[in-house]
Short mmCIF file of C-alpha atoms in Angstrom, two decimals:
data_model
loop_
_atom_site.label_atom_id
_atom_site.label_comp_id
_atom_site.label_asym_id
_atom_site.label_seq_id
_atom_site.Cartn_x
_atom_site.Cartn_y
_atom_site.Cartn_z
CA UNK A 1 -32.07 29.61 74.05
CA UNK A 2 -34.93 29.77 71.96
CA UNK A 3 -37.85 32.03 72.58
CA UNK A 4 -40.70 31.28 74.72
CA UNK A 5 -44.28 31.12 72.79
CA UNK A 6 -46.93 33.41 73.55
CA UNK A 7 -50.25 31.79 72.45
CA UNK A 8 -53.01 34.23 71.71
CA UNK A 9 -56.86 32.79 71.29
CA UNK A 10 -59.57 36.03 71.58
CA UNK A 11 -63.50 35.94 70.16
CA UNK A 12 -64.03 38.25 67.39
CA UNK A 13 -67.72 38.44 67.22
CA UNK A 14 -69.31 35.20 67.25
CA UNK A 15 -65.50 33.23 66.14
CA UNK A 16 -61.84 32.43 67.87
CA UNK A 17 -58.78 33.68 66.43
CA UNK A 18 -55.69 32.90 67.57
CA UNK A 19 -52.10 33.90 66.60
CA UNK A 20 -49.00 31.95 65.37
CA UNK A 21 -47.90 30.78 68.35
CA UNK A 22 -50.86 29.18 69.39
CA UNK A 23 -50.54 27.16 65.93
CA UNK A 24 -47.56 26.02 66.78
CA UNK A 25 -48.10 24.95 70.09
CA UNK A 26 -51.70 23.41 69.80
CA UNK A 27 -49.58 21.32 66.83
CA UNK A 28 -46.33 21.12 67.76
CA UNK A 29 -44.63 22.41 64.49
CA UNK A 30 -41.64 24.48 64.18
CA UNK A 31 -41.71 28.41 63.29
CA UNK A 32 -40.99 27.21 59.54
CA UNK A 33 -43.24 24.48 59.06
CA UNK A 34 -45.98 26.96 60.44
CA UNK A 35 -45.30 29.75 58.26
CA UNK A 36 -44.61 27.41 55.28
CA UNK A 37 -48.37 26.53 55.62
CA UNK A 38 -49.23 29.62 54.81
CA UNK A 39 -47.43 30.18 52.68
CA UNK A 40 -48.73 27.54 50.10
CA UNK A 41 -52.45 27.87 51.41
CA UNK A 42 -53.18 28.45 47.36
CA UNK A 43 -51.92 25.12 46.68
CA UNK A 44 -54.47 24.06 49.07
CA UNK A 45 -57.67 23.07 48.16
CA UNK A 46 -60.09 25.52 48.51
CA UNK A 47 -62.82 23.98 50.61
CA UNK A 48 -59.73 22.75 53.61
CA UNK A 49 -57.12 25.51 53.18
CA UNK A 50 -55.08 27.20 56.03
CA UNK A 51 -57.01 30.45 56.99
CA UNK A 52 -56.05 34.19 55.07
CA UNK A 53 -54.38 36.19 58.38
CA UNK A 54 -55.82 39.11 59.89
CA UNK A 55 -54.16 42.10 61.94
CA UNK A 56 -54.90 43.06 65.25
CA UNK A 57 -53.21 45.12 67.01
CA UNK A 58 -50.11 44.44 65.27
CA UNK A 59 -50.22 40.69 65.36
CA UNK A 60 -51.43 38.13 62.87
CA UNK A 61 -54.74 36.19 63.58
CA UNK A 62 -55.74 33.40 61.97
CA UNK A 63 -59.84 32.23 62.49
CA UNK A 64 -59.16 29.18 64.58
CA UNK A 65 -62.10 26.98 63.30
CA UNK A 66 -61.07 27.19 59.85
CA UNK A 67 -57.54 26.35 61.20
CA UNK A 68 -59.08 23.36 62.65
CA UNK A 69 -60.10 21.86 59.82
CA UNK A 70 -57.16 23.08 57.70
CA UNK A 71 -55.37 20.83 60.18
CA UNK A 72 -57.58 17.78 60.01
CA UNK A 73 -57.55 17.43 56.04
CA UNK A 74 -53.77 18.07 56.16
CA UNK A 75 -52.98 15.26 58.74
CA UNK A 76 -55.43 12.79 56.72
CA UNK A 77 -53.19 13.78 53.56
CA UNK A 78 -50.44 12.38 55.54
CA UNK A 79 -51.78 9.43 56.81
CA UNK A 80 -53.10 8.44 53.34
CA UNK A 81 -49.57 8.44 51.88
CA UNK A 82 -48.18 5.85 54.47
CA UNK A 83 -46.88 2.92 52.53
CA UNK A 84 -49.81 -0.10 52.65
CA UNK A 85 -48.74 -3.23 54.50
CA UNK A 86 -49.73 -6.56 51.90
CA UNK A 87 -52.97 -7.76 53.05
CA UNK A 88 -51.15 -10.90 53.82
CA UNK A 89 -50.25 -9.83 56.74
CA UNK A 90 -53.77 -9.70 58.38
CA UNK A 91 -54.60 -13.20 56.62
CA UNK A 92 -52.06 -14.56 59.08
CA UNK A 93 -52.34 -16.06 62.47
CA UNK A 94 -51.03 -13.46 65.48
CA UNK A 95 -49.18 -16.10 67.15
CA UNK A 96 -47.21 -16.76 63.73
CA UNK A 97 -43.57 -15.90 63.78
CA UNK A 98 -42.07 -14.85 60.62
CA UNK A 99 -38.48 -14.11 58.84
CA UNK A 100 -36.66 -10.21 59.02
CA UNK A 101 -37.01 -10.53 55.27
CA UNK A 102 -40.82 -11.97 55.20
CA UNK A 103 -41.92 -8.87 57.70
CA UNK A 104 -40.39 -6.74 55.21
CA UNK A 105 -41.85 -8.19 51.88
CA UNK A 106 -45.39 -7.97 54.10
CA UNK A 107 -44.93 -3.62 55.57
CA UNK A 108 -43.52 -3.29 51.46
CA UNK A 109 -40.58 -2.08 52.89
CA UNK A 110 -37.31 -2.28 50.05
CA UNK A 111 -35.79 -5.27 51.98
CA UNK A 112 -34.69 -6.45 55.47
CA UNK A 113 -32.37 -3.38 55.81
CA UNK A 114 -35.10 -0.92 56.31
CA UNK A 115 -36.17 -2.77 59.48
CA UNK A 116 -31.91 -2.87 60.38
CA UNK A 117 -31.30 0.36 60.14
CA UNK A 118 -35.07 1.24 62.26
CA UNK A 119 -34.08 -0.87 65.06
CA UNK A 120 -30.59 0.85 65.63
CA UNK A 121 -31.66 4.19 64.66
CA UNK A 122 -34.81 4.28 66.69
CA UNK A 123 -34.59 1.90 69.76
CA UNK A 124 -38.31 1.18 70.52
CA UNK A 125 -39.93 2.11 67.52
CA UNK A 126 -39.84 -1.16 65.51
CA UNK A 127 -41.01 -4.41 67.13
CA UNK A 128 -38.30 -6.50 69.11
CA UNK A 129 -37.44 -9.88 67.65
CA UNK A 130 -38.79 -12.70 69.03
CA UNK A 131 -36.24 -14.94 71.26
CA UNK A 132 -35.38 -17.40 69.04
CA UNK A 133 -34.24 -16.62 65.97
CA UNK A 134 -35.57 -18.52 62.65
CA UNK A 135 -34.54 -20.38 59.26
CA UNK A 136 -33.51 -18.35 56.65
CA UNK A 137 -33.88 -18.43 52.13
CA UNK A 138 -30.25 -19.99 52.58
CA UNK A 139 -30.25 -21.71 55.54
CA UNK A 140 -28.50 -19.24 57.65
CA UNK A 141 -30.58 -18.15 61.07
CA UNK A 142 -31.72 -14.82 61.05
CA UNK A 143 -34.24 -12.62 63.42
CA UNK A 144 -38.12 -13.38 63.36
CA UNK A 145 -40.89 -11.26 64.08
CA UNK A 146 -44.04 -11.89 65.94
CA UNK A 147 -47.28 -11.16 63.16
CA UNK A 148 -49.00 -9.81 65.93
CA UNK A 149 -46.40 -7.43 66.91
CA UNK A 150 -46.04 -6.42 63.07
CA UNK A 151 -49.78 -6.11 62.93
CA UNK A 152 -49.89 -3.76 65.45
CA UNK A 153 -46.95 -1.75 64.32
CA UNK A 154 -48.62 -1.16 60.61
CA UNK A 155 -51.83 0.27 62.57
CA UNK A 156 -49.82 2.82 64.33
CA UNK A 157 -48.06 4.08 60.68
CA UNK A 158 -49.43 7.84 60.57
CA UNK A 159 -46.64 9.10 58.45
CA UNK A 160 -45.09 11.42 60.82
CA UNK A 161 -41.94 12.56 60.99
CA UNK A 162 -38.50 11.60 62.15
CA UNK A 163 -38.54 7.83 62.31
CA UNK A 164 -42.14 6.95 63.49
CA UNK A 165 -43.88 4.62 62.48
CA UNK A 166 -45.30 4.93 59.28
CA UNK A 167 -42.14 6.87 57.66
CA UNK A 168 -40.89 5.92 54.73
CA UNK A 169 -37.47 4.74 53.89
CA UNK A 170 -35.43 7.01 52.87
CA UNK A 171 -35.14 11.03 52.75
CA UNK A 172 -38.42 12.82 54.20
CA UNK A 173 -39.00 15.75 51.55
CA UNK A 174 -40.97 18.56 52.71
CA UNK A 175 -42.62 16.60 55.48
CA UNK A 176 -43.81 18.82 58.18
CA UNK A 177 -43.75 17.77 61.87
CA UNK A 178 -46.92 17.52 63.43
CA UNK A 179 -48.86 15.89 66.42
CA UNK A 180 -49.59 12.14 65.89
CA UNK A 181 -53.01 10.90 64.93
CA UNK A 182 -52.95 9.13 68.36
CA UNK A 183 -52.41 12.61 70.41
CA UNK A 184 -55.25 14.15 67.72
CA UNK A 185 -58.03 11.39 68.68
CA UNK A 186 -57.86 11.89 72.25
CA UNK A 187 -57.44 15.27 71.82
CA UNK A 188 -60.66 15.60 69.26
CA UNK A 189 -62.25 13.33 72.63
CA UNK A 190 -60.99 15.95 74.82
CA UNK A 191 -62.63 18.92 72.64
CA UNK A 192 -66.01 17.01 72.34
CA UNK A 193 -66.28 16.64 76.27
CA UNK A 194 -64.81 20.15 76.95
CA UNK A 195 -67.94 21.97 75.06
CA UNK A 196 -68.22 25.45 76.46
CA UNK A 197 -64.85 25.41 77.98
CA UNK A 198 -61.59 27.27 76.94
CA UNK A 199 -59.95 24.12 74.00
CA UNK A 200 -56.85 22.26 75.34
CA UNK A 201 -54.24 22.10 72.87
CA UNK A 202 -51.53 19.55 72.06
CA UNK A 203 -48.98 20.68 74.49
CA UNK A 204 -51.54 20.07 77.00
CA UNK A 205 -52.92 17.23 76.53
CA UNK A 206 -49.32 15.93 76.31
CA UNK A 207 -48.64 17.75 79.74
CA UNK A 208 -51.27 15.74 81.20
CA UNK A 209 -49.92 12.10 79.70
CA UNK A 210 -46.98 12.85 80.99
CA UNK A 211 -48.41 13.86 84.22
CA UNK A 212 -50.40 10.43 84.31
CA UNK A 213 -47.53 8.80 83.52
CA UNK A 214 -45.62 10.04 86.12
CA UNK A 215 -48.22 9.23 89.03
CA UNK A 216 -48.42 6.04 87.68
CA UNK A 217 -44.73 4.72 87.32
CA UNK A 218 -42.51 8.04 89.02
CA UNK A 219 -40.46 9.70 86.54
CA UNK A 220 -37.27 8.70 85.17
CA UNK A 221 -34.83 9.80 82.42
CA UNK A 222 -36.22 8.02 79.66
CA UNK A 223 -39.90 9.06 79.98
CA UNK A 224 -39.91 11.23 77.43
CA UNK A 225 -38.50 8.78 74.74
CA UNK A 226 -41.14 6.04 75.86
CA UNK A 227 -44.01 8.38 75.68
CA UNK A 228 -42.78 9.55 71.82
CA UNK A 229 -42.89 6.25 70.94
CA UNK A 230 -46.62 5.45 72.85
CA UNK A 231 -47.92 8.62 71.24
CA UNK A 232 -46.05 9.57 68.49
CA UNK A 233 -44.74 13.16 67.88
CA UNK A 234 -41.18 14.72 68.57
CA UNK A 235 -39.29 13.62 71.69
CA UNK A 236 -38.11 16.85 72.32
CA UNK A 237 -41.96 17.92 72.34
CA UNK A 238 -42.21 15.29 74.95
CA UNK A 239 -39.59 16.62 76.83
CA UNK A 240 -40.92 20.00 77.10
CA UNK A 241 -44.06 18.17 78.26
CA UNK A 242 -42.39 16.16 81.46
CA UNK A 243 -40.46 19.42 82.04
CA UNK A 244 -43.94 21.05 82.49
CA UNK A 245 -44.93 18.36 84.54
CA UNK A 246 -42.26 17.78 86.97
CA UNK A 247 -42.53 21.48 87.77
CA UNK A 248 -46.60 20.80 89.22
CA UNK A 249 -45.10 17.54 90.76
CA UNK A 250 -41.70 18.74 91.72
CA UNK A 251 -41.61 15.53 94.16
CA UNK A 252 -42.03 13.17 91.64
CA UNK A 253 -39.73 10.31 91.59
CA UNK A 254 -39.62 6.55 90.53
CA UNK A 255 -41.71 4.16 92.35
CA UNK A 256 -38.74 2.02 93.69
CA UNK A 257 -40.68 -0.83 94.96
CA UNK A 258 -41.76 -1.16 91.36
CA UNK A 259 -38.80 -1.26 89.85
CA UNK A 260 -37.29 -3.75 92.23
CA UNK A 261 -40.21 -5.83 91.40
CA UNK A 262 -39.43 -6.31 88.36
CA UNK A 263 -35.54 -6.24 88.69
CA UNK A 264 -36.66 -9.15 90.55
CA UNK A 265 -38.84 -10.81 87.69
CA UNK A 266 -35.69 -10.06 85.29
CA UNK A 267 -32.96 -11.33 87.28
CA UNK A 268 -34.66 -14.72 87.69
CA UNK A 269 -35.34 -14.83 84.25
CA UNK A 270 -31.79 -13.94 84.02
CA UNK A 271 -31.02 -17.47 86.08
CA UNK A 272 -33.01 -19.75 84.07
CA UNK A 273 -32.93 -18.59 80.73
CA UNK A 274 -29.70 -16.94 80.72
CA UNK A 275 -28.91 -13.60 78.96
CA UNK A 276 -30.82 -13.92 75.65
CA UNK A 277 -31.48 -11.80 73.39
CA UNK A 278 -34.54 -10.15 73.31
CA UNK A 279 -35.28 -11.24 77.09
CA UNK A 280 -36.97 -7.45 77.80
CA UNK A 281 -39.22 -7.94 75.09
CA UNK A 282 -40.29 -10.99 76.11
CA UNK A 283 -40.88 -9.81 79.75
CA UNK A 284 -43.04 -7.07 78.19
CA UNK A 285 -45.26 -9.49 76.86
CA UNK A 286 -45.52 -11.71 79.59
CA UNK A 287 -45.99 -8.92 82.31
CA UNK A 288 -46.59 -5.88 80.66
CA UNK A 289 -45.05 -2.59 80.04
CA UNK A 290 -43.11 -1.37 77.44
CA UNK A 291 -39.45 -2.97 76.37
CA UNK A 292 -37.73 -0.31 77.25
CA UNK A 293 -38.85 -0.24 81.02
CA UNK A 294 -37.97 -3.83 81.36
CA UNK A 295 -34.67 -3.20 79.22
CA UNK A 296 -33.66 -1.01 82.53
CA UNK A 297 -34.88 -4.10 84.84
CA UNK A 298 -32.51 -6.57 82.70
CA UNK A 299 -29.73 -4.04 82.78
CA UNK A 300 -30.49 -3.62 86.84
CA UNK A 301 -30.56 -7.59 87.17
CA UNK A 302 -27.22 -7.96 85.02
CA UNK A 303 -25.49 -5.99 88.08
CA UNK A 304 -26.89 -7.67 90.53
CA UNK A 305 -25.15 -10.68 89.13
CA UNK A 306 -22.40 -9.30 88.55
CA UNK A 307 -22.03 -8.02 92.04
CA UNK A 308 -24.99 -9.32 94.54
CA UNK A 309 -23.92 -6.42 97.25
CA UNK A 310 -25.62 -3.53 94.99
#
């Protein structure tokens, strides 16, 4: 089992300082990635690199403002090596559907494949097709995309890690984990409002999404996964966060008259349209919610079908 943090933050004077550990968990990087920071602060640029360490008391201390801002510059390096969508893809209407092979030419993405192999790597991550699929170069009928789903998709590219969006095909050299621009914003929010007060880091912030989330819908095993994709960031950060949760709302459970409701929408949809593909999609954008909550109400609506005494 790996070993528990032990964030450190104390005022030296008029400045924080905070330790290793407290790096790690206000960004959510592993031990190496951490120290690997560090350990190329002279390849850094001089005016945003990682803070020179300080003992106390037989730990390391790092001056947190300067740590800040190391941070900031370093997730804007990121962000700014995200591949460029075409500007055709803004020029076009939202409602416009488009090929597998047009929404790759428009994300610059090597070919069709990329979006393939994103869609059964990372269930969630990549847009769902649209229902009916479309023409394609030789007549054959292959997937289409919504442009306003692909739209949407190229704003969230932040160039993190592990399969989010914004990675690029391909091996990941060197690229560090680290929170998600979306967890940084509301965080930077957070920190504005919270003047005076002790700083929330990542891992609580997270804690509290995933407590909102839980009040909101009631827990259940995928939670973690969905709120990876919402936010960005590792799932198995995510997981640590609902952990942390469930154990200040140990009653939490799944609001069953919510799921039923829309167990209800899906197996009616399940009547009339039959089982299509790309029917929890569809429901997403027709009642809202995320695809993979209404995946769960199609796959709850397939049994009741299949036998109408469960």
């Amino acid at each position: 089992m790996p070993k528990a943090l032990n964030p450190q933050r104390r005022v030296v004077g008029d400045r924080a300082v905070v330790n290793r550990d407290w790096i790690r968990e206000f960004t959510g990087a592993s031990a190496g990635t951490a120290a690997r920071w560090y350990k190329v602060r002279l390849e850094q640029p001089e005016e945003h690199r990682h803070p020179e360490k300080e003992r106390i008391d037989g730990t390391d201390f790092y001056d947190e403002q300067q740590f800040r801002d190391f941070y900031t510059w370093f997730q804007q390096e990121k962000a700014s090596k995200v591949l460029k969508a075409d500007p055709e893809l803004y020029e076009l209407d939202p409602e416009d559907v488009v090929s597998i092979n047009k929404a790759a030419e428009l994300l610059k993405f090597s070919g069709p494949s990329v979006i393939r192999k994103y869609r059964q790597a990372n269930p969630g991550y990549f847009p769902e097709p649209v229902d009916e699929p479309v023409q394609g170069p030789t007549g054959r009928m292959i997937p289409g995309f919504r442009v306003g789903d692909l739209q949407d998709f190229d704003r969230k590219r932040t160039g993190d890690k592990l399969g989010k969006a914004g990675r690029r095909p391909g091996p990941q050299p060197q690229t560090p984990a680290g929170r998600p621009s979306a967890l940084e914003e509301a965080l930077a929010a957070e920190l504005s409002a919270r003047t005076g007060r002790e700083p929330l880091t990542a891992t609580q912030l997270a804690e509290q999404y995933a407590t909102e989330a839980i009040d909101r819908d009631g827990y259940h095993p995928g939670l973690a996964a969905e709120l990876s994709v919402q936010y960005g960031g590792l799932q198995r950060s995510w997981e640590y966060a609902v952990r942390n949760a469930l154990k200040h709302h140990p009653a939490a459970a799944p609001r069953r008259s919510e799921a039923n409701r829309r167990a209800a929408i899906a197996l009616t949809a399940l009547r009339e349209r039959g089982d299509v593909r790309g029917l929890a999609a569809s429901l997403a954008r027709e009642h809202g919610g995320s695809p993979d909550v209404w995946s769960r109400a199609v796959s709850a609506a397939r049994t009741r079908l299949t036998d109408p005494t469960t």
